[in-house]
Coordinates of C-alpha atoms in Angstrom, one line a residue:
X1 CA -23.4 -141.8 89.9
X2 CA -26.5 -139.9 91.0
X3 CA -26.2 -136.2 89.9
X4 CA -26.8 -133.8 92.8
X5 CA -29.7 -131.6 93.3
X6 CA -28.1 -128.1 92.4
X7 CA -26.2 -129.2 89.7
X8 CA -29.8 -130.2 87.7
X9 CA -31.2 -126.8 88.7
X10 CA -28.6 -125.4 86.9
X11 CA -28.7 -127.2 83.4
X12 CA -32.6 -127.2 83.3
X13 CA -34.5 -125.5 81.1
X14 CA -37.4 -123.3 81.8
X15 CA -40.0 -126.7 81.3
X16 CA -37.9 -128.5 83.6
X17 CA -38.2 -125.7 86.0
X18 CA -40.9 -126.0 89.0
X19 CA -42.9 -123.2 90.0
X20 CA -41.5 -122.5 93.3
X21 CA -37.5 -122.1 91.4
X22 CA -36.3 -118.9 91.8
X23 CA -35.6 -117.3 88.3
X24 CA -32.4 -116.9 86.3
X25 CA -32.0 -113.4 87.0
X26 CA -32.6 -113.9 90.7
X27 CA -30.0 -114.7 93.4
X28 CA -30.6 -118.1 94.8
X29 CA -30.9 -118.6 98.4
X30 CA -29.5 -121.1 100.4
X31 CA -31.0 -122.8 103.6
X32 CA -29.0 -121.0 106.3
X33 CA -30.3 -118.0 104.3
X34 CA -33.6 -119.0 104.7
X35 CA -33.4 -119.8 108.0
X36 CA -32.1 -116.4 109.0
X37 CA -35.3 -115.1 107.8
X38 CA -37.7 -117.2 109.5
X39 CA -36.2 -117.0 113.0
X40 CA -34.5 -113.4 112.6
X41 CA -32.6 -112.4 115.5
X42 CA -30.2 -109.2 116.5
X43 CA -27.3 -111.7 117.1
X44 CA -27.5 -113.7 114.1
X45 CA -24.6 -112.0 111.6
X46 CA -26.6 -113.1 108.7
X47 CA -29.3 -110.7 108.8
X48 CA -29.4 -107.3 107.6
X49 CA -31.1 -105.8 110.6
X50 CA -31.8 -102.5 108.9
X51 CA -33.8 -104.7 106.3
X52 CA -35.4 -108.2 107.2
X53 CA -35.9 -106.6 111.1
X54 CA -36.7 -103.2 111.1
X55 CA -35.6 -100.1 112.9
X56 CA -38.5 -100.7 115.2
X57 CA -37.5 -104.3 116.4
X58 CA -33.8 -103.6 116.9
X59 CA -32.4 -103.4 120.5
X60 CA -28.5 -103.6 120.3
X61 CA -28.0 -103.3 123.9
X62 CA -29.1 -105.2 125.9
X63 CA -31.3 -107.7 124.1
X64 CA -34.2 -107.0 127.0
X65 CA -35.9 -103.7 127.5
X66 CA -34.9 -101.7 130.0
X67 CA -35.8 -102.2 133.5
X68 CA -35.1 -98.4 135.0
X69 CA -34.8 -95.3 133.9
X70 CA -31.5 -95.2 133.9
X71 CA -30.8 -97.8 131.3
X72 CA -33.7 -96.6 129.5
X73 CA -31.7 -93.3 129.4
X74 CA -28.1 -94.4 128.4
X75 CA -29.3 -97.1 125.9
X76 CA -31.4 -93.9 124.0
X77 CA -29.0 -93.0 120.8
X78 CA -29.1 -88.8 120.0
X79 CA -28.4 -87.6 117.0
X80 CA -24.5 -88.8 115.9
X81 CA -24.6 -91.4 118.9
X82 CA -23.5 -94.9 118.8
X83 CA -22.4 -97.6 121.1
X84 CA -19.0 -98.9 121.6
X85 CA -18.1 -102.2 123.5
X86 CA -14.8 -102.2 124.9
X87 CA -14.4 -105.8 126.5
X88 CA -14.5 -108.3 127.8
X89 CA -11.8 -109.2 126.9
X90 CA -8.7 -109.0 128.8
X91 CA -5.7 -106.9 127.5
X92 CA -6.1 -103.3 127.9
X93 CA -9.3 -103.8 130.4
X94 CA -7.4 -105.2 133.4
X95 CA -9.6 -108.5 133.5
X96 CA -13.0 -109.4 132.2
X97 CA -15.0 -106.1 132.0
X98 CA -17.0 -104.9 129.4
X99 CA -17.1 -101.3 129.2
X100 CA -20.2 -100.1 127.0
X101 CA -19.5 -96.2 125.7
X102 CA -22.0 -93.8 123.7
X103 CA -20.0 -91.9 121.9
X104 CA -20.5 -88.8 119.6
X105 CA -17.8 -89.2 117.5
X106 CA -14.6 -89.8 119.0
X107 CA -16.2 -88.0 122.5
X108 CA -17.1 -90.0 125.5
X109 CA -21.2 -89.2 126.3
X110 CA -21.4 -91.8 128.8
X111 CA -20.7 -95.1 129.9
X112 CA -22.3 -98.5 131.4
X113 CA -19.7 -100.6 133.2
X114 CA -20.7 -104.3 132.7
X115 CA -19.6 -106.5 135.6
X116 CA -20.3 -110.1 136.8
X117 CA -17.9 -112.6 133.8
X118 CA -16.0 -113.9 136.6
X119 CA -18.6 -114.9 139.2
X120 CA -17.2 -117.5 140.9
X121 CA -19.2 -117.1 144.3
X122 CA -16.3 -117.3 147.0
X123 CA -18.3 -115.9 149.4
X124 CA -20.6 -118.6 149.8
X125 CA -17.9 -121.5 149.2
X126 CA -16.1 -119.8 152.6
X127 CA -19.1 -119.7 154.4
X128 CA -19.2 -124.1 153.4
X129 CA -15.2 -124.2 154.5
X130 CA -13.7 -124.5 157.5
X131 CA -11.7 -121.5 159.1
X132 CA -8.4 -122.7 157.7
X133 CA -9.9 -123.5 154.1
X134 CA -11.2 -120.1 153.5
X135 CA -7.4 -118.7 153.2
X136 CA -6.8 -121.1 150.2
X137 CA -10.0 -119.9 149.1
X138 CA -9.7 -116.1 148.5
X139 CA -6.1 -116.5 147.4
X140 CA -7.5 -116.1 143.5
X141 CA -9.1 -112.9 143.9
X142 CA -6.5 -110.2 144.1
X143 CA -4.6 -112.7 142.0
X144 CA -1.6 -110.1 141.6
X145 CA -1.5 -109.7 145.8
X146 CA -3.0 -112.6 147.1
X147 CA -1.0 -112.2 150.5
X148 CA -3.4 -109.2 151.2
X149 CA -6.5 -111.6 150.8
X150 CA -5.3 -114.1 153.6
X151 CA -4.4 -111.2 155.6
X152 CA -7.5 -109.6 155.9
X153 CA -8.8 -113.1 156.6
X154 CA -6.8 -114.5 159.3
X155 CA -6.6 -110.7 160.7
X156 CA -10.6 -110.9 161.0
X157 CA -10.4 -114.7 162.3
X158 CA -7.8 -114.0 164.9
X159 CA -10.0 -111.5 167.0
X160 CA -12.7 -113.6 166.8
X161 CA -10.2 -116.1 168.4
X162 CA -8.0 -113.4 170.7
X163 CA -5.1 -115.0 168.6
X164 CA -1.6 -113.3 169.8
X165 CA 0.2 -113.6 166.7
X166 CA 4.0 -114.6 167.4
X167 CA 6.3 -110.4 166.7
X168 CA 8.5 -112.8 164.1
X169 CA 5.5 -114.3 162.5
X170 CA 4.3 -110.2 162.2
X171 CA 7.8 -108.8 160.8
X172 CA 7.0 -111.4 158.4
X173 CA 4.1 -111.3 157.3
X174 CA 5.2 -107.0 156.3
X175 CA 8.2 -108.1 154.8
X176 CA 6.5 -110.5 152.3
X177 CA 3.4 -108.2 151.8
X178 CA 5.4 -105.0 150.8
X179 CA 7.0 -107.1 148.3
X180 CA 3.6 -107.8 147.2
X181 CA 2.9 -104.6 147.0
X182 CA 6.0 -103.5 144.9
X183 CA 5.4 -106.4 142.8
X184 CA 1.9 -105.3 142.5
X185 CA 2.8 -101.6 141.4
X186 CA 5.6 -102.6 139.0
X187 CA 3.0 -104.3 137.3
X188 CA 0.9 -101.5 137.3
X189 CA 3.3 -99.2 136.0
X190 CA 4.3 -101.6 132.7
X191 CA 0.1 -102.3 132.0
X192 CA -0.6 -98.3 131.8
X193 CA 2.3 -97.5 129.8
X194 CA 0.9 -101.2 127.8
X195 CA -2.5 -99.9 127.7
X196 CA -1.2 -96.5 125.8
X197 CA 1.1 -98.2 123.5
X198 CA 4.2 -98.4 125.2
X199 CA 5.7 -101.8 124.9
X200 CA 9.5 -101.3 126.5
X201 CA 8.2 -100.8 130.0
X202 CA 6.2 -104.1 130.6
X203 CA 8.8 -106.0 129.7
X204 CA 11.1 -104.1 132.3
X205 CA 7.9 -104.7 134.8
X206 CA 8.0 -108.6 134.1
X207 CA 11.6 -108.8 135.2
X208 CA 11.1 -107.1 138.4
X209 CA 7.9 -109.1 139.5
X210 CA 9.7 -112.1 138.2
X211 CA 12.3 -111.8 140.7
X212 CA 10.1 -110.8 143.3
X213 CA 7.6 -113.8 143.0
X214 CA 10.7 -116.2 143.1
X215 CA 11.7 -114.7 146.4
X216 CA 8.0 -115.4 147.7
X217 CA 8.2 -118.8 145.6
X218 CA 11.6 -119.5 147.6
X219 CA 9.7 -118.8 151.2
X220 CA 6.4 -119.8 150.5
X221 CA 6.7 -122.8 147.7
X222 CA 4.0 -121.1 145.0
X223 CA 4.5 -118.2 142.8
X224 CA 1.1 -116.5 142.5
X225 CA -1.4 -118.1 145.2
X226 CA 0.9 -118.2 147.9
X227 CA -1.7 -119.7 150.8
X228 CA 1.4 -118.7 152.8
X229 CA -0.9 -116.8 156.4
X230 CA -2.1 -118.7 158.9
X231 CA -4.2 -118.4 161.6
X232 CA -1.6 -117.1 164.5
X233 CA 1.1 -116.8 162.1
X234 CA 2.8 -117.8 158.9
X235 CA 3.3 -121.4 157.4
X236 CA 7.4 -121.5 157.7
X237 CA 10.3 -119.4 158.5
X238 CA 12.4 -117.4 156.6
X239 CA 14.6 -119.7 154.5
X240 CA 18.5 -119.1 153.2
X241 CA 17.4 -119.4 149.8
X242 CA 15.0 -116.6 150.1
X243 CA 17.2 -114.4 152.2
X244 CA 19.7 -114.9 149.8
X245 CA 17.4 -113.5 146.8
X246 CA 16.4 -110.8 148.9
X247 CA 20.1 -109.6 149.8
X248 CA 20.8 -109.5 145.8
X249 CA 17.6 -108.0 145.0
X250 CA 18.0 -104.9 148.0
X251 CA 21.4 -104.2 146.6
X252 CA 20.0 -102.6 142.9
X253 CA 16.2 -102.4 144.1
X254 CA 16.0 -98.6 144.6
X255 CA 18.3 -98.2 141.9
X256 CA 15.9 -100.2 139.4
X257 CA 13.0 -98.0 140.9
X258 CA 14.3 -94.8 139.4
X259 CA 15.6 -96.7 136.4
X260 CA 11.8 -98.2 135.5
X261 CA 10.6 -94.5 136.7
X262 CA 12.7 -92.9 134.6
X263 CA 11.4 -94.4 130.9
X264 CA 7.6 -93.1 132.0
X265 CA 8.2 -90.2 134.0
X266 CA 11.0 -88.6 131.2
X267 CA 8.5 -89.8 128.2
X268 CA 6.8 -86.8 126.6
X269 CA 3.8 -88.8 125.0
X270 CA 3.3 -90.6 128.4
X271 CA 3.1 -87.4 130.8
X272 CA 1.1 -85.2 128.1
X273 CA -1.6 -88.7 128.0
X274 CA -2.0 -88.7 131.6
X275 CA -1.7 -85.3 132.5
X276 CA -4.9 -83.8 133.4
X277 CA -7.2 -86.5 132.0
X278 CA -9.6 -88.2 134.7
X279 CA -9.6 -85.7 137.3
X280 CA -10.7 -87.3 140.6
X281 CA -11.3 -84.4 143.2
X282 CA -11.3 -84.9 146.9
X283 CA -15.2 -84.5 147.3
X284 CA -15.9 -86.7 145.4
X285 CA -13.4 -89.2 146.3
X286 CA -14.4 -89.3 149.9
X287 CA -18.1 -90.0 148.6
X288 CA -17.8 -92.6 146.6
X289 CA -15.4 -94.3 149.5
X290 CA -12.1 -94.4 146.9
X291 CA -9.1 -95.8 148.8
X292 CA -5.7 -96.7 148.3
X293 CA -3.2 -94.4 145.8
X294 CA -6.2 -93.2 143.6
X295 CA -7.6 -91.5 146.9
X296 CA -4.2 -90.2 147.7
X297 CA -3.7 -89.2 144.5
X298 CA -6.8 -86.9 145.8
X299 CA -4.9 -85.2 148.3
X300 CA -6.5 -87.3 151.3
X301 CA -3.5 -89.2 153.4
X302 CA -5.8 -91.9 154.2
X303 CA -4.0 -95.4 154.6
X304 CA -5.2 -98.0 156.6
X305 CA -1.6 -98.9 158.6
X306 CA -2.0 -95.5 159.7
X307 CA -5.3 -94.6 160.1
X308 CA -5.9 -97.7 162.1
X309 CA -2.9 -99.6 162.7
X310 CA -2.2 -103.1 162.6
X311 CA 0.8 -106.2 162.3
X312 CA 3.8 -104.0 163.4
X313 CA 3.2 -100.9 161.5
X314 CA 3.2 -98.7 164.2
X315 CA 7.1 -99.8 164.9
X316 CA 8.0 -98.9 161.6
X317 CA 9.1 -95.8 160.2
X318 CA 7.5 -94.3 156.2
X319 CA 5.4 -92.0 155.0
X320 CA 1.9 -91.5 153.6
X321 CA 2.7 -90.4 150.2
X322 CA -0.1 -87.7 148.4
X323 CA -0.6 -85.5 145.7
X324 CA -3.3 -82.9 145.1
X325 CA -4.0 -83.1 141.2
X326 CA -5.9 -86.6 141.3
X327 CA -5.5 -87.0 137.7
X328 CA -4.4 -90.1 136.2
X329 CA -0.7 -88.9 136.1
X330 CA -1.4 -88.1 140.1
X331 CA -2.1 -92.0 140.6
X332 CA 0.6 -93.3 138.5
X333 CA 3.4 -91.1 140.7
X334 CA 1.6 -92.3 144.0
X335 CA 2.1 -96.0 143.2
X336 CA 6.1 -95.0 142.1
X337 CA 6.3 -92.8 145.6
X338 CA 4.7 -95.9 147.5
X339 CA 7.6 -98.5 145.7
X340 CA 10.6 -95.8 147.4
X341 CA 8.5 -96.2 150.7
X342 CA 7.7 -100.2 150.7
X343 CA 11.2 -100.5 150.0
X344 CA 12.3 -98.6 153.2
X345 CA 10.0 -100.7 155.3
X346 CA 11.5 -103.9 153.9
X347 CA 14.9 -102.4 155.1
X348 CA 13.6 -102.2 158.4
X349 CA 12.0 -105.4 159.0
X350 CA 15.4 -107.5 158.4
X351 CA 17.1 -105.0 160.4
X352 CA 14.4 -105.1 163.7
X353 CA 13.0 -108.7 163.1
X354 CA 13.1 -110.7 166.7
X355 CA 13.5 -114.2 167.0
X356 CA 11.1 -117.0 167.8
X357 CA 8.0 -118.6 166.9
X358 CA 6.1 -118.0 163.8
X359 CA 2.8 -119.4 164.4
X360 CA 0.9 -119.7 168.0
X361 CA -0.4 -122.6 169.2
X362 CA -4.0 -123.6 168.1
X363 CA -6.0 -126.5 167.7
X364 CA -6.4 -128.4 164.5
X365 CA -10.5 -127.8 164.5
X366 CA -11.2 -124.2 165.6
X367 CA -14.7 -123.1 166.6
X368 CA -14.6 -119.1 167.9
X369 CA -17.1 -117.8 170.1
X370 CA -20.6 -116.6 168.3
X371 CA -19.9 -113.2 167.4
X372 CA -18.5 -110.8 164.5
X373 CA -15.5 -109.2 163.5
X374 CA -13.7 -106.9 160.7
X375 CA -10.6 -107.4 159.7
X376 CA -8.9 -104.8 157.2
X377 CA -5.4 -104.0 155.8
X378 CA -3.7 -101.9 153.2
X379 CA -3.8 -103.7 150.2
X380 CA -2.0 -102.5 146.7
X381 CA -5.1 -101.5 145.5
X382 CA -6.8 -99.6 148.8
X383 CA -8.3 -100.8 151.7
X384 CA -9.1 -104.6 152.0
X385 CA -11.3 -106.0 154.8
X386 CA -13.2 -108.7 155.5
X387 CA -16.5 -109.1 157.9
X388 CA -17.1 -112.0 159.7
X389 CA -19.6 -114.1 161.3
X390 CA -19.4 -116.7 163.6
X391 CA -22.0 -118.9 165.4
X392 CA -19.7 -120.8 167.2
X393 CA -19.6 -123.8 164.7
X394 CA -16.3 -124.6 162.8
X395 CA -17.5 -122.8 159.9
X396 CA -18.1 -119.1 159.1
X397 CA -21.5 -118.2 159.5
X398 CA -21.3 -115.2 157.3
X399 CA -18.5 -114.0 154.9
X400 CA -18.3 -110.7 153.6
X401 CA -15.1 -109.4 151.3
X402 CA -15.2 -105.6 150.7
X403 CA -12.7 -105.0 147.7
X404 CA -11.1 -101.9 147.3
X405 CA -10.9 -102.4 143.0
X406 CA -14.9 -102.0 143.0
X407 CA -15.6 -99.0 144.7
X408 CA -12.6 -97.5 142.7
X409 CA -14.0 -99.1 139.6
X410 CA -17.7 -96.8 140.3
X411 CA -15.7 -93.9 139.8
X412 CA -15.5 -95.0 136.1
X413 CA -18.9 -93.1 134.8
X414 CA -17.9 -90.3 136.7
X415 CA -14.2 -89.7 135.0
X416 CA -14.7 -91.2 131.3
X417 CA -17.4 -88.7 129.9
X418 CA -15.8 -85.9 128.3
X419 CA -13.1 -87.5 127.5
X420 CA -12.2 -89.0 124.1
X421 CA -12.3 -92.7 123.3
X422 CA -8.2 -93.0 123.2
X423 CA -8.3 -91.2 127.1
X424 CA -10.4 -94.8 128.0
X425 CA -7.5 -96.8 129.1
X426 CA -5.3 -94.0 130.4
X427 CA -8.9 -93.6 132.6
X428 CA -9.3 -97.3 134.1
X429 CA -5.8 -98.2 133.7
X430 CA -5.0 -95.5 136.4
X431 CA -7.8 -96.9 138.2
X432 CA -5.4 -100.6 139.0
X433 CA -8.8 -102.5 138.9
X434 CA -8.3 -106.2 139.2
X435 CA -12.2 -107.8 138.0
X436 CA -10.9 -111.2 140.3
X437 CA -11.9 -109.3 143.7
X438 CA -15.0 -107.6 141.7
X439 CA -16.5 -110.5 140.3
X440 CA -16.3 -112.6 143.7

């Protein structure tokens, strides 16, 4: 058997030894070794930057220079500075974002919010699909509330069309998006408590969606992208399955509200995390554009089946819940305040809903008139529109989605510095971002 190149080098003597062999006393270097130093790189783990690159060659982030004066100015270390990815990944961020932070020691100097790992380019695939394909399309967006994607949709499609939506189809369509919405905000609740450490509450969270989504899976056959609006109405009736769920769920459904409540709002270490930390004022609120709770939270009773009504919200009797301390304590008690008030509205919708249709009568292949419309509801999250379009073809012309979650998300250099690095996800957890409607 041939005996392998190494194991000679080893047993030689010094007359066996060739010129180039490294000497006994010297540390051998293997090929990936080498390789590292001829094509050095920042990314490659192998190479001792300080060493084989230099000080003078070493740009941690990003790998380019910088192309304005603002990235020349946050990627410029001070004395005690360094850089701190948090993300992309998902748990504790709220979806794919990657939030760079200079720190000086456990102190937040500033921070470069990194957007864009979810790209998917709905936009442009609605503009390629026909009116009733663009529903399916943005269902995966606001994947926690997709019923308030389609709604802003077919809400924008259907005065293009002078749609008359059917009152049952309407009744509807606020009954099964205020479920949505406390579905949404349970969730919310369990992740910030998750995002500080807590463990109990997401687990409490779960149970309640879970019941929730079965309700919607019961009317609308899918658990998560529903696809359940249409374009003058809503694809089926309420079922007895559904109804059924429902009736159970009402019965305990403010009493499981407080309950849930009750382990945050009475937790010591919860309160005295959230408490002052990422103060939101009004100004600044308003000029950013912040909707939703977190602009509530503000002291600004801005909500969009208010301020310009829509569906049957002007039949309907709740309130615009606020609060003036806009820190991330503020927003977390909006979104509890908003689950008392959803649950009121649901009340009201099986006790006023009419009979009849549930979708108006349209053709299979619609073509609207050239011209452009907005369409825009309350979502969980803030105010949800969508612009379109038309040219008269069977196809949008132009599709616009305006997402609540990334104007809130701009508010994130604004709050963090100052702040320590633990106060991070108390920060952006407050926030509710979801990166599926930012990265669209």
């Amino acid at each position: 058997m041939p005996t392998r190149p190494h194991a000679t080098r080893q047993h030689a003597g010094p007359a066996a030894r060739s010129k180039g062999a490294p000497r006994p006393s010297e540390p051998r270097q293997s090929a990936d070794d080498a390789s590292a130093r001829r094509y050095a790189s920042a990314d490659d783990p192998r190479v001792m930057l300080d060493r084989q690159i230099g000080g003078d060659l070493y740009e941690p982030i990003p790998p380019y220079p910088t192309r304005t004066e603002r990235e020349g100015e946050f990627y410029t270390l001070g004395d005690g500075e360094m850089f701190l990815n948090v993300g992309p990944h998902h748990p504790a961020t709220h979806g794919v974002l990657r939030l760079v932070l200079k720190l000086s020691g456990e102190q937040i100097v500033d921070v470069d919010p990194v957007l864009g790992y979810l790209h998917r380019g709905v936009e442009k695939i609605c503009e390629n699909s026909d009116y009733y394909h663009v529903i399916d399309q943005v269902d995966p967006l606001e994947y926690v509330s997709s019923l308030f994607q389609e709604w802003a949709a077919v809400l924008s499609f259907e005065k293009l069309l002078d749609v008359e939506v059917p009152r049952r189809a309407e009744y509807i369509r606020v009954l099964s998006g205020e479920l949505l919405r406390i579905s949404s905000h349970t969730l919310f609740m369990g992740f910030l408590a998750l995002d500080l450490g807590g463990l109990t509450p997401i687990l409490y969270s779960f149970i309640e969606r879970d019941e929730i989504v079965e309700m919607l899976a019961a009317l609308t056959g899918a658990r998560m992208l529903f696809n359940y609006f249409r374009i003058g109405g809503v694809n089926g009736d309420l079922n007895h399955e559904f109804l059924s769920r429902l009736g159970d769920w009402m019965s305990r459904a403010a009493r499981q509200t407080e309950a849930n409540a009750g382990l945050l709002n009475e937790n010591e270490i919860f309160v005295r995390r959230t408490r002052g930390v990422g103060v939101l004022d009004r100004a600044t609120a308003l000029g950013v554009g912040v909707t939703g709770g977190n602009l509530r939270a503000s002291g600004v009773p801005f909500d969009v089946r208010r301020a310009h009504p829509y569906s049957v919200y002007p039949e309907l009797d709740f309130n615009i819940p606020t609060r003036l301390e806009g820190d991330s304590l503020a927003r977390y008690l909006i979104r509890v305040d908003e689950v008392r008030e959803s649950i009121k509205i649901i009340d009201q919708c099986l006790h006023n809903m009419p009979d009849g249709p549930v979708m108006a009568k349209l053709p299979r292949l619609l073509r609207p008139r050239p011209g452009r419309s907005w369409g825009a509801v309350e979502g969980p999250r803030g105010m949800l529109g969508v612009y379109t379009i038309s040219d008269g073809s069977d196809q949008p012309f132009r599709f616009r989605i305006h997402d609540p979650s990334l104007i809130n998300l701009e508010t994130v250099p604004m709050l963090l510095p100052g702040n320590l690095l633990a106060d991070t996800m108390a920060i952006v957890s407050s926030l509710d971002p979801v990166m599926g409607g930012i990265d669209k």
